[in-house]
Each structure stands twice: as C-alpha cells, then as structure tokens.
Amino acid sequence: MTDRIHEFANDGLTFAVTDEGPVDGDVVVLLHGFPQTSRSWGEVCKRLQASGYRTLTFDQRGYAPTARPRGRRAYRMSRLVSDVAAIAEATGGPVHLVGHDWGAAVAWSTAAGRPDVVRTLTAVSVPHPKAFLGSMPISSQILRSYYIGLFQLPWLPEWMFRQPRLIDRMLGKTGMTPEQIATVHTEIVASGSLSSAVNWYRAMPFASPRYIRKVAAPTTYVWSTGDTALGRRGATMCARNVSGPYRFEITDGSHWLPEEQPDLLHDLIVDRVAG
C-alpha cells in the first residue's frame, strides 16, 4: 500500500495516525506505553525512516481525544488488540510490530491473538504476559508491581497524578528525566486522558486467555538492568512463550528505553525485520 494513512476507525472510535518514511518501505507500527503518547517513539522513528522504513504511530485508545470510550471494559485487551489489527489491516497486510511498556503488552497480545496481522515483533521492557504473571510468586516482581494494585482503585490514581511533588518523585525514581516528567503533566494529566489511560489497568481483570498464548512470530525482547518496574526473572522466562525465532537483548538503562537508547532500539528493530 502506498497511500498515506492519516487516520483509521475501530469500534466507532477514530485514531489519528502519524505516517512517515518512504511510502514503499516495510511498515513498522510502534505502540506507546503509560504514561506517555506516541511521541515517545519520535527519535526511534527518525532513525527507522532514515533506514528506509515506513513508521506508523498513533495515540492509543484512551489517549487519543477522539477515542476515549467510557467505562473500564472498553479498555480490556481484546479491544486494544482490535485497534492494532485495524491499523494493520488499513496498511493492506501484516506489519512489523513494536511496543514499549503497555504498548509491549498489547504487541505481545496481538501476536498471540491475531498472528495474521504481525510479521515480526519487537517488545521493549514488558515481557510476554504469561512470563510476567509467572514471575510474580517466585521473584521480586510482585513488589515491583505494587502500583498495578493501586491503579485498580477508583479515584486514587487520578489524585496521585494531580499531586506534582508526589508523582514527580515517583516518576523520577524510575529514571524519567525532568523533561519527560513535564511532558507527562502536559500530555496525560492536563490533556484529560489520565482516567481513560488508567482504565487500561482497571480492565486487567477482564483479560482473555486467548492473549497469553505462545507467540509464533519472529520476536526480539529487550530488557534493561535498571528497570525498576520489571525484574530479571520475568525477562528470562519470556523465551518459553515464543515458538518462533527469538532474541533476548539485555541492556543497561532505565525503563524508558525509546527515548534513552533510540540507536540501540533502531538497530534491534532493523535486525529483527531484516531477519
């Protein structure tokens, strides 16, 4: 497909798309995480475009101002995957899928539940959901993930994010820079997307087993030793949940690799796509 995609629709929602790079290049769709928007992939996309790839990014359900349905059930994994399938189908075929943080969780689930729309997978920070869940009782992961329980609660997450001193300290401990934290306040809190973004966590109890199957697509998983949210045990357990070609890459750095190490991620994505 050579026509630019400016938007796509799914579930009665409309998503604006940033479609850049050579129109005849291999299509790479990159999914952002929490609490960020598609802009977090900016530096990686520039590098991919320079290498001849066509990159598509969009603010996902709850983040896009034209795609903020009410109620937590609208944010269950099946609906997040359907959004990714819709943009992949809009390109005319399967895509190379990349995700970070929650975007990685959606990318894993898309590769598991809709393998027909995924050519290759590159997941950053968050491991396969079965590895993540399996690591909980046998490692420090349950302690690292305390905030997931907090985010299930009504009102509390919204209150926390509206206390600048509190949330700035929390995000700073994860490795976010002051500039990144300021962007969170602008793009997530002030934009009105906070509650719908947190609804991704509140919808977790409605996840289907369909989305924790083994992944057959050629896969690269990237984990960083300085990630305060994701531990080594879940990262090493990831391999048993991929039946296709698999590469596990360990790097130094924080959780926020797309902005922190764009050169590395470019190289790993290109290696996966070319392979």
PDB file of C-alpha atoms in Angstrom:
ATOM      1  CA  MET A   1       0.000   0.000   0.000  1.00  0.00           C
ATOM      2  CA  THR A   2       1.443   3.387  -1.000  1.00  0.00           C
ATOM      3  CA  ASP A   3      -1.242   5.843   0.173  1.00  0.00           C
ATOM      4  CA  ARG A   4      -0.566   7.674   3.420  1.00  0.00           C
ATOM      5  CA  ILE A   5      -2.792   6.766   6.352  1.00  0.00           C
ATOM      6  CA  HIS A   6      -3.933   9.833   8.266  1.00  0.00           C
ATOM      7  CA  GLU A   7      -6.495   8.100  10.443  1.00  0.00           C
ATOM      8  CA  PHE A   8      -8.292   4.822  10.986  1.00  0.00           C
ATOM      9  CA  ALA A   9     -11.506   3.812  12.708  1.00  0.00           C
ATOM     10  CA  ASN A  10     -12.409   0.919  15.002  1.00  0.00           C
ATOM     11  CA  ASP A  11     -15.247   0.273  17.438  1.00  0.00           C
ATOM     12  CA  GLY A  12     -16.789   3.587  16.452  1.00  0.00           C
ATOM     13  CA  LEU A  13     -13.599   5.405  17.515  1.00  0.00           C
ATOM     14  CA  THR A  14     -11.250   7.446  15.342  1.00  0.00           C
ATOM     15  CA  PHE A  15      -7.473   7.433  15.707  1.00  0.00           C
ATOM     16  CA  ALA A  16      -5.149   9.999  14.121  1.00  0.00           C
ATOM     17  CA  VAL A  17      -2.035   8.412  12.596  1.00  0.00           C
ATOM     18  CA  THR A  18       1.459   9.763  12.043  1.00  0.00           C
ATOM     19  CA  ASP A  19       2.635   8.003   8.873  1.00  0.00           C
ATOM     20  CA  GLU A  20       6.212   8.879   7.867  1.00  0.00           C
ATOM     21  CA  GLY A  21       9.132   7.453   5.931  1.00  0.00           C
ATOM     22  CA  PRO A  22       9.252   6.004   2.400  1.00  0.00           C
ATOM     23  CA  VAL A  23       5.720   5.018   1.361  1.00  0.00           C
ATOM     24  CA  ASP A  24       7.066   1.845  -0.243  1.00  0.00           C
ATOM     25  CA  GLY A  25       9.144   0.854   2.794  1.00  0.00           C
ATOM     26  CA  ASP A  26       8.343  -2.032   5.104  1.00  0.00           C
ATOM     27  CA  VAL A  27       5.685  -0.884   7.568  1.00  0.00           C
ATOM     28  CA  VAL A  28       6.625  -0.665  11.243  1.00  0.00           C
ATOM     29  CA  VAL A  29       3.837   0.111  13.739  1.00  0.00           C
ATOM     30  CA  LEU A  30       5.078   1.346  17.118  1.00  0.00           C
ATOM     31  CA  LEU A  31       2.885   1.294  20.240  1.00  0.00           C
ATOM     32  CA  HIS A  32       3.495   3.587  23.208  1.00  0.00           C
ATOM     33  CA  GLY A  33       3.108   2.852  26.902  1.00  0.00           C
ATOM     34  CA  PHE A  34       1.932   4.561  30.089  1.00  0.00           C
ATOM     35  CA  PRO A  35       2.085   7.403  30.957  1.00  0.00           C
ATOM     36  CA  GLN A  36       3.206   8.541  27.513  1.00  0.00           C
ATOM     37  CA  THR A  37       1.895   9.097  23.998  1.00  0.00           C
ATOM     38  CA  SER A  38       3.117   8.088  20.560  1.00  0.00           C
ATOM     39  CA  ARG A  39       5.582  10.992  20.646  1.00  0.00           C
ATOM     40  CA  SER A  40       7.804   8.856  22.869  1.00  0.00           C
ATOM     41  CA  TRP A  41       8.821   6.941  19.725  1.00  0.00           C
ATOM     42  CA  GLY A  42       9.946  10.090  17.875  1.00  0.00           C
ATOM     43  CA  GLU A  43      13.707   9.506  17.920  1.00  0.00           C
ATOM     44  CA  VAL A  44      13.417   5.820  17.051  1.00  0.00           C
ATOM     45  CA  CYS A  45      11.078   6.642  14.162  1.00  0.00           C
ATOM     46  CA  LYS A  46      13.506   9.200  12.720  1.00  0.00           C
ATOM     47  CA  ARG A  47      16.217   6.576  12.631  1.00  0.00           C
ATOM     48  CA  LEU A  48      13.962   3.921  11.101  1.00  0.00           C
ATOM     49  CA  GLN A  49      12.812   6.332   8.413  1.00  0.00           C
ATOM     50  CA  ALA A  50      16.421   7.167   7.547  1.00  0.00           C
ATOM     51  CA  SER A  51      16.981   3.423   7.117  1.00  0.00           C
ATOM     52  CA  GLY A  52      14.139   3.163   4.606  1.00  0.00           C
ATOM     53  CA  TYR A  53      11.269   2.056   6.835  1.00  0.00           C
ATOM     54  CA  ARG A  54       7.768   3.469   6.926  1.00  0.00           C
ATOM     55  CA  THR A  55       6.695   4.149  10.510  1.00  0.00           C
ATOM     56  CA  LEU A  56       3.130   4.428  11.775  1.00  0.00           C
ATOM     57  CA  THR A  57       2.338   5.663  15.269  1.00  0.00           C
ATOM     58  CA  PHE A  58      -0.908   6.663  16.956  1.00  0.00           C
ATOM     59  CA  ASP A  59      -2.121   7.634  20.392  1.00  0.00           C
ATOM     60  CA  GLN A  60      -3.892   4.540  21.587  1.00  0.00           C
ATOM     61  CA  ARG A  61      -7.393   4.116  22.965  1.00  0.00           C
ATOM     62  CA  GLY A  62      -7.917   6.416  25.924  1.00  0.00           C
ATOM     63  CA  TYR A  63      -5.050   8.696  24.934  1.00  0.00           C
ATOM     64  CA  ALA A  64      -6.423   9.928  21.600  1.00  0.00           C
ATOM     65  CA  PRO A  65      -9.005  12.703  22.175  1.00  0.00           C
ATOM     66  CA  THR A  66     -11.315  11.089  19.594  1.00  0.00           C
ATOM     67  CA  ALA A  67     -11.030   7.627  21.158  1.00  0.00           C
ATOM     68  CA  ARG A  68     -11.893   7.822  24.848  1.00  0.00           C
ATOM     69  CA  PRO A  69     -14.822   5.497  25.498  1.00  0.00           C
ATOM     70  CA  ARG A  70     -16.375   5.432  28.959  1.00  0.00           C
ATOM     71  CA  GLY A  71     -16.053   2.503  31.332  1.00  0.00           C
ATOM     72  CA  ARG A  72     -13.161   0.190  32.039  1.00  0.00           C
ATOM     73  CA  ARG A  73     -14.486  -2.695  29.930  1.00  0.00           C
ATOM     74  CA  ALA A  74     -13.812  -0.635  26.820  1.00  0.00           C
ATOM     75  CA  TYR A  75     -10.088  -0.965  27.631  1.00  0.00           C
ATOM     76  CA  ARG A  76      -9.831  -4.728  28.003  1.00  0.00           C
ATOM     77  CA  MET A  77      -7.093  -6.378  25.994  1.00  0.00           C
ATOM     78  CA  SER A  78      -9.387  -7.684  23.267  1.00  0.00           C
ATOM     79  CA  ARG A  79     -10.341  -4.103  22.355  1.00  0.00           C
ATOM     80  CA  LEU A  80      -6.747  -2.831  22.463  1.00  0.00           C
ATOM     81  CA  VAL A  81      -5.709  -5.672  20.156  1.00  0.00           C
ATOM     82  CA  SER A  82      -8.585  -4.914  17.808  1.00  0.00           C
ATOM     83  CA  ASP A  83      -7.274  -1.356  17.412  1.00  0.00           C
ATOM     84  CA  VAL A  84      -3.851  -2.660  16.383  1.00  0.00           C
ATOM     85  CA  ALA A  85      -5.427  -5.165  13.990  1.00  0.00           C
ATOM     86  CA  ALA A  86      -7.436  -2.331  12.434  1.00  0.00           C
ATOM     87  CA  ILE A  87      -4.382  -0.199  11.665  1.00  0.00           C
ATOM     88  CA  ALA A  88      -2.500  -3.244  10.356  1.00  0.00           C
ATOM     89  CA  GLU A  89      -5.389  -4.075   8.043  1.00  0.00           C
ATOM     90  CA  ALA A  90      -5.502  -0.447   6.896  1.00  0.00           C
ATOM     91  CA  THR A  91      -1.948  -0.859   5.594  1.00  0.00           C
ATOM     92  CA  GLY A  92      -3.047  -3.821   3.482  1.00  0.00           C
ATOM     93  CA  GLY A  93      -1.211  -6.581   5.264  1.00  0.00           C
ATOM     94  CA  PRO A  94       0.707  -7.780   8.319  1.00  0.00           C
ATOM     95  CA  VAL A  95       3.119  -5.306   9.874  1.00  0.00           C
ATOM     96  CA  HIS A  96       6.307  -5.290  11.885  1.00  0.00           C
ATOM     97  CA  LEU A  97       5.014  -4.542  15.378  1.00  0.00           C
ATOM     98  CA  VAL A  98       6.980  -2.763  18.103  1.00  0.00           C
ATOM     99  CA  GLY A  99       5.788  -1.902  21.597  1.00  0.00           C
ATOM    100  CA  HIS A 100       7.089  -0.412  24.826  1.00  0.00           C
ATOM    101  CA  ASP A 101       5.618  -0.786  28.321  1.00  0.00           C
ATOM    102  CA  TRP A 102       1.821  -1.215  27.930  1.00  0.00           C
ATOM    103  CA  GLY A 103       2.432  -0.995  24.194  1.00  0.00           C
ATOM    104  CA  ALA A 104       4.620  -4.091  24.536  1.00  0.00           C
ATOM    105  CA  ALA A 105       1.837  -5.900  26.410  1.00  0.00           C
ATOM    106  CA  VAL A 106      -0.564  -5.066  23.571  1.00  0.00           C
ATOM    107  CA  ALA A 107       2.017  -6.099  20.973  1.00  0.00           C
ATOM    108  CA  TRP A 108       2.573  -9.479  22.669  1.00  0.00           C
ATOM    109  CA  SER A 109      -1.185  -9.999  22.893  1.00  0.00           C
ATOM    110  CA  THR A 110      -1.699  -9.044  19.258  1.00  0.00           C
ATOM    111  CA  ALA A 111       0.977 -11.501  18.142  1.00  0.00           C
ATOM    112  CA  ALA A 112      -0.693 -14.193  20.278  1.00  0.00           C
ATOM    113  CA  GLY A 113      -4.325 -13.490  19.445  1.00  0.00           C
ATOM    114  CA  ARG A 114      -4.087 -12.048  15.924  1.00  0.00           C
ATOM    115  CA  PRO A 115      -0.951 -13.608  14.427  1.00  0.00           C
ATOM    116  CA  ASP A 116      -2.271 -12.879  10.938  1.00  0.00           C
ATOM    117  CA  VAL A 117      -1.507  -9.158  11.313  1.00  0.00           C
ATOM    118  CA  VAL A 118       2.038  -9.473  12.753  1.00  0.00           C
ATOM    119  CA  ARG A 119       5.123 -10.152  10.614  1.00  0.00           C
ATOM    120  CA  THR A 120       7.675  -9.636  13.377  1.00  0.00           C
ATOM    121  CA  LEU A 121       7.543  -8.482  16.995  1.00  0.00           C
ATOM    122  CA  THR A 122       9.927  -6.307  18.973  1.00  0.00           C
ATOM    123  CA  ALA A 123       8.854  -5.910  22.604  1.00  0.00           C
ATOM    124  CA  VAL A 124      10.594  -3.433  24.884  1.00  0.00           C
ATOM    125  CA  SER A 125      10.649  -3.666  28.696  1.00  0.00           C
ATOM    126  CA  VAL A 126       7.465  -5.692  29.334  1.00  0.00           C
ATOM    127  CA  PRO A 127       7.793  -9.463  28.800  1.00  0.00           C
ATOM    128  CA  HIS A 128       5.200 -11.893  27.471  1.00  0.00           C
ATOM    129  CA  PRO A 129       2.148 -11.677  29.791  1.00  0.00           C
ATOM    130  CA  LYS A 130       2.447 -15.315  30.842  1.00  0.00           C
ATOM    131  CA  ALA A 131       6.090 -14.759  31.822  1.00  0.00           C
ATOM    132  CA  PHE A 132       5.138 -11.621  33.711  1.00  0.00           C
ATOM    133  CA  LEU A 133       2.384 -13.376  35.658  1.00  0.00           C
ATOM    134  CA  GLY A 134       4.503 -16.485  36.217  1.00  0.00           C
ATOM    135  CA  SER A 135       7.316 -14.456  37.729  1.00  0.00           C
ATOM    136  CA  MET A 136       5.069 -12.837  40.330  1.00  0.00           C
ATOM    137  CA  PRO A 137       5.144 -15.537  43.051  1.00  0.00           C
ATOM    138  CA  ILE A 138       8.771 -16.587  42.554  1.00  0.00           C
ATOM    139  CA  SER A 139      10.620 -13.271  42.386  1.00  0.00           C
ATOM    140  CA  SER A 140      10.519  -9.642  43.437  1.00  0.00           C
ATOM    141  CA  GLN A 141       8.087  -8.867  40.627  1.00  0.00           C
ATOM    142  CA  ILE A 142       5.021  -8.712  42.858  1.00  0.00           C
ATOM    143  CA  LEU A 143       6.732  -6.000  44.911  1.00  0.00           C
ATOM    144  CA  ARG A 144       7.843  -4.120  41.813  1.00  0.00           C
ATOM    145  CA  SER A 145       4.248  -4.193  40.558  1.00  0.00           C
ATOM    146  CA  TYR A 146       2.594  -2.754  43.666  1.00  0.00           C
ATOM    147  CA  TYR A 147       1.322   0.211  41.660  1.00  0.00           C
ATOM    148  CA  ILE A 148      -0.814  -2.079  39.478  1.00  0.00           C
ATOM    149  CA  GLY A 149      -2.948  -2.820  42.529  1.00  0.00           C
ATOM    150  CA  LEU A 150      -3.202   0.872  43.359  1.00  0.00           C
ATOM    151  CA  PHE A 151      -4.234   1.663  39.805  1.00  0.00           C
ATOM    152  CA  GLN A 152      -7.175  -0.745  40.083  1.00  0.00           C
ATOM    153  CA  LEU A 153      -8.777   1.546  42.648  1.00  0.00           C
ATOM    154  CA  PRO A 154     -11.216   4.343  41.840  1.00  0.00           C
ATOM    155  CA  TRP A 155     -10.071   7.966  42.207  1.00  0.00           C
ATOM    156  CA  LEU A 156      -6.707   7.235  43.874  1.00  0.00           C
ATOM    157  CA  PRO A 157      -4.517   7.156  40.710  1.00  0.00           C
ATOM    158  CA  GLU A 158      -6.093  10.378  39.454  1.00  0.00           C
ATOM    159  CA  TRP A 159      -5.456  12.030  42.815  1.00  0.00           C
ATOM    160  CA  MET A 160      -1.838  10.845  42.837  1.00  0.00           C
ATOM    161  CA  PHE A 161      -1.089  12.238  39.392  1.00  0.00           C
ATOM    162  CA  ARG A 162      -2.521  15.587  40.402  1.00  0.00           C
ATOM    163  CA  GLN A 163      -0.005  15.912  43.245  1.00  0.00           C
ATOM    164  CA  PRO A 164       3.051  17.212  41.333  1.00  0.00           C
ATOM    165  CA  ARG A 165       5.540  16.727  44.155  1.00  0.00           C
ATOM    166  CA  LEU A 166       4.421  13.124  44.719  1.00  0.00           C
ATOM    167  CA  ILE A 167       4.215  11.993  41.116  1.00  0.00           C
ATOM    168  CA  ASP A 168       7.399  13.805  40.090  1.00  0.00           C
ATOM    169  CA  ARG A 169       9.294  11.942  42.801  1.00  0.00           C
ATOM    170  CA  MET A 170       7.761   8.595  41.819  1.00  0.00           C
ATOM    171  CA  LEU A 171       8.485   9.022  38.114  1.00  0.00           C
ATOM    172  CA  GLY A 172      11.951  10.359  38.808  1.00  0.00           C
ATOM    173  CA  LYS A 173      12.820   7.175  40.696  1.00  0.00           C
ATOM    174  CA  THR A 174      12.021   5.164  37.556  1.00  0.00           C
ATOM    175  CA  GLY A 175      14.620   7.084  35.548  1.00  0.00           C
ATOM    176  CA  MET A 176      12.389   9.648  33.879  1.00  0.00           C
ATOM    177  CA  THR A 177      14.105  12.963  33.198  1.00  0.00           C
ATOM    178  CA  PRO A 178      12.559  16.284  34.315  1.00  0.00           C
ATOM    179  CA  GLU A 179      11.695  16.968  30.678  1.00  0.00           C
ATOM    180  CA  GLN A 180       9.871  13.644  30.350  1.00  0.00           C
ATOM    181  CA  ILE A 181       8.004  14.254  33.601  1.00  0.00           C
ATOM    182  CA  ALA A 182       6.909  17.687  32.382  1.00  0.00           C
ATOM    183  CA  THR A 183       5.589  16.004  29.233  1.00  0.00           C
ATOM    184  CA  VAL A 184       3.529  13.607  31.380  1.00  0.00           C
ATOM    185  CA  HIS A 185       1.887  16.572  33.080  1.00  0.00           C
ATOM    186  CA  THR A 186       1.111  18.148  29.718  1.00  0.00           C
ATOM    187  CA  GLU A 187       0.172  15.165  27.556  1.00  0.00           C
ATOM    188  CA  ILE A 188      -1.535  12.955  30.129  1.00  0.00           C
ATOM    189  CA  VAL A 189      -2.770  14.967  33.097  1.00  0.00           C
ATOM    190  CA  ALA A 190      -3.639  18.317  31.510  1.00  0.00           C
ATOM    191  CA  SER A 191      -4.955  16.724  28.304  1.00  0.00           C
ATOM    192  CA  GLY A 192      -7.773  14.927  30.088  1.00  0.00           C
ATOM    193  CA  SER A 193      -6.583  11.435  29.158  1.00  0.00           C
ATOM    194  CA  LEU A 194      -5.471  10.345  32.643  1.00  0.00           C
ATOM    195  CA  SER A 195      -8.591   8.448  33.735  1.00  0.00           C
ATOM    196  CA  SER A 196      -9.013   6.645  30.431  1.00  0.00           C
ATOM    197  CA  ALA A 197      -5.307   5.747  30.394  1.00  0.00           C
ATOM    198  CA  VAL A 198      -5.581   4.334  33.925  1.00  0.00           C
ATOM    199  CA  ASN A 199      -8.603   2.324  32.779  1.00  0.00           C
ATOM    200  CA  TRP A 200      -6.144   0.023  30.968  1.00  0.00           C
ATOM    201  CA  TYR A 201      -5.124  -1.180  34.442  1.00  0.00           C
ATOM    202  CA  ARG A 202      -8.703  -1.323  35.681  1.00  0.00           C
ATOM    203  CA  ALA A 203      -9.636  -3.548  32.750  1.00  0.00           C
ATOM    204  CA  MET A 204      -6.955  -6.139  33.516  1.00  0.00           C
ATOM    205  CA  PRO A 205      -9.394  -8.499  35.333  1.00  0.00           C
ATOM    206  CA  PHE A 206     -11.282  -8.942  32.035  1.00  0.00           C
ATOM    207  CA  ALA A 207      -8.305 -10.282  30.059  1.00  0.00           C
ATOM    208  CA  SER A 208      -8.902 -13.402  27.956  1.00  0.00           C
ATOM    209  CA  PRO A 209      -6.585 -16.458  27.947  1.00  0.00           C
ATOM    210  CA  ARG A 210      -6.509 -16.104  24.162  1.00  0.00           C
ATOM    211  CA  TYR A 211      -3.975 -13.316  24.530  1.00  0.00           C
ATOM    212  CA  ILE A 212      -1.420 -15.234  26.587  1.00  0.00           C
ATOM    213  CA  ARG A 213      -0.794 -17.985  24.042  1.00  0.00           C
ATOM    214  CA  LYS A 214       2.677 -18.656  22.691  1.00  0.00           C
ATOM    215  CA  VAL A 215       3.886 -16.269  20.016  1.00  0.00           C
ATOM    216  CA  ALA A 216       4.976 -17.745  16.683  1.00  0.00           C
ATOM    217  CA  ALA A 217       6.190 -14.529  15.042  1.00  0.00           C
ATOM    218  CA  PRO A 218       9.951 -13.883  14.927  1.00  0.00           C
ATOM    219  CA  THR A 219      10.486 -11.961  18.150  1.00  0.00           C
ATOM    220  CA  THR A 220      13.045  -9.753  19.871  1.00  0.00           C
ATOM    221  CA  TYR A 221      12.588  -8.835  23.518  1.00  0.00           C
ATOM    222  CA  VAL A 222      14.624  -6.029  25.104  1.00  0.00           C
ATOM    223  CA  TRP A 223      15.040  -5.683  28.869  1.00  0.00           C
ATOM    224  CA  SER A 224      17.166  -3.214  30.825  1.00  0.00           C
ATOM    225  CA  THR A 225      19.016  -3.950  34.054  1.00  0.00           C
ATOM    226  CA  GLY A 226      17.962  -0.619  35.564  1.00  0.00           C
ATOM    227  CA  ASP A 227      14.244  -1.158  35.038  1.00  0.00           C
ATOM    228  CA  THR A 228      12.587  -0.591  38.403  1.00  0.00           C
ATOM    229  CA  ALA A 229       9.228  -1.991  37.236  1.00  0.00           C
ATOM    230  CA  LEU A 230      10.294  -5.245  35.521  1.00  0.00           C
ATOM    231  CA  GLY A 231      12.620  -7.810  37.064  1.00  0.00           C
ATOM    232  CA  ARG A 232      15.067 -10.262  35.545  1.00  0.00           C
ATOM    233  CA  ARG A 233      13.033 -13.400  36.309  1.00  0.00           C
ATOM    234  CA  GLY A 234      10.116 -12.451  34.067  1.00  0.00           C
ATOM    235  CA  ALA A 235      12.554 -11.385  31.376  1.00  0.00           C
ATOM    236  CA  THR A 236      14.361 -14.731  31.367  1.00  0.00           C
ATOM    237  CA  MET A 237      11.068 -16.662  31.411  1.00  0.00           C
ATOM    238  CA  CYS A 238       9.986 -14.940  28.222  1.00  0.00           C
ATOM    239  CA  ALA A 239      11.709 -17.375  25.860  1.00  0.00           C
ATOM    240  CA  ARG A 240       9.470 -20.296  26.798  1.00  0.00           C
ATOM    241  CA  ASN A 241       6.479 -18.330  25.485  1.00  0.00           C
ATOM    242  CA  VAL A 242       7.825 -17.857  21.952  1.00  0.00           C
ATOM    243  CA  SER A 243       7.804 -20.724  19.468  1.00  0.00           C
ATOM    244  CA  GLY A 244       9.324 -18.762  16.580  1.00  0.00           C
ATOM    245  CA  PRO A 245      12.842 -17.343  16.194  1.00  0.00           C
ATOM    246  CA  TYR A 246      13.701 -15.443  19.363  1.00  0.00           C
ATOM    247  CA  ARG A 247      16.344 -12.997  20.544  1.00  0.00           C
ATOM    248  CA  PHE A 248      16.708 -11.705  24.105  1.00  0.00           C
ATOM    249  CA  GLU A 249      18.683  -8.482  24.429  1.00  0.00           C
ATOM    250  CA  ILE A 250      19.843  -7.114  27.795  1.00  0.00           C
ATOM    251  CA  THR A 251      20.969  -3.511  28.052  1.00  0.00           C
ATOM    252  CA  ASP A 252      21.854  -1.068  30.785  1.00  0.00           C
ATOM    253  CA  GLY A 253      19.433   1.758  31.309  1.00  0.00           C
ATOM    254  CA  SER A 254      16.102   2.635  32.844  1.00  0.00           C
ATOM    255  CA  HIS A 255      12.572   1.650  31.867  1.00  0.00           C
ATOM    256  CA  TRP A 256      12.307   4.463  29.314  1.00  0.00           C
ATOM    257  CA  LEU A 257      14.404   2.983  26.515  1.00  0.00           C
ATOM    258  CA  PRO A 258      12.718   4.505  23.416  1.00  0.00           C
ATOM    259  CA  GLU A 259      13.925   7.962  24.420  1.00  0.00           C
ATOM    260  CA  GLU A 260      17.021   6.849  26.297  1.00  0.00           C
ATOM    261  CA  GLN A 261      18.523   4.422  23.758  1.00  0.00           C
ATOM    262  CA  PRO A 262      16.967   5.102  20.330  1.00  0.00           C
ATOM    263  CA  ASP A 263      20.080   3.958  18.449  1.00  0.00           C
ATOM    264  CA  LEU A 264      20.025   0.556  20.119  1.00  0.00           C
ATOM    265  CA  LEU A 265      16.313   0.072  19.514  1.00  0.00           C
ATOM    266  CA  HIS A 266      16.685   1.113  15.887  1.00  0.00           C
ATOM    267  CA  ASP A 267      19.403  -1.474  15.380  1.00  0.00           C
ATOM    268  CA  LEU A 268      17.433  -4.241  17.108  1.00  0.00           C
ATOM    269  CA  ILE A 269      14.247  -3.489  15.169  1.00  0.00           C
ATOM    270  CA  VAL A 270      16.110  -3.431  11.875  1.00  0.00           C
ATOM    271  CA  ASP A 271      17.889  -6.696  12.711  1.00  0.00           C
ATOM    272  CA  ARG A 272      14.549  -8.332  13.521  1.00  0.00           C
ATOM    273  CA  VAL A 273      12.799  -7.001  10.426  1.00  0.00           C
ATOM    274  CA  ALA A 274      15.682  -7.931   8.135  1.00  0.00           C
ATOM    275  CA  GLY A 275      15.996 -11.349   9.733  1.00  0.00           C
TER     276      GLY A 275
END
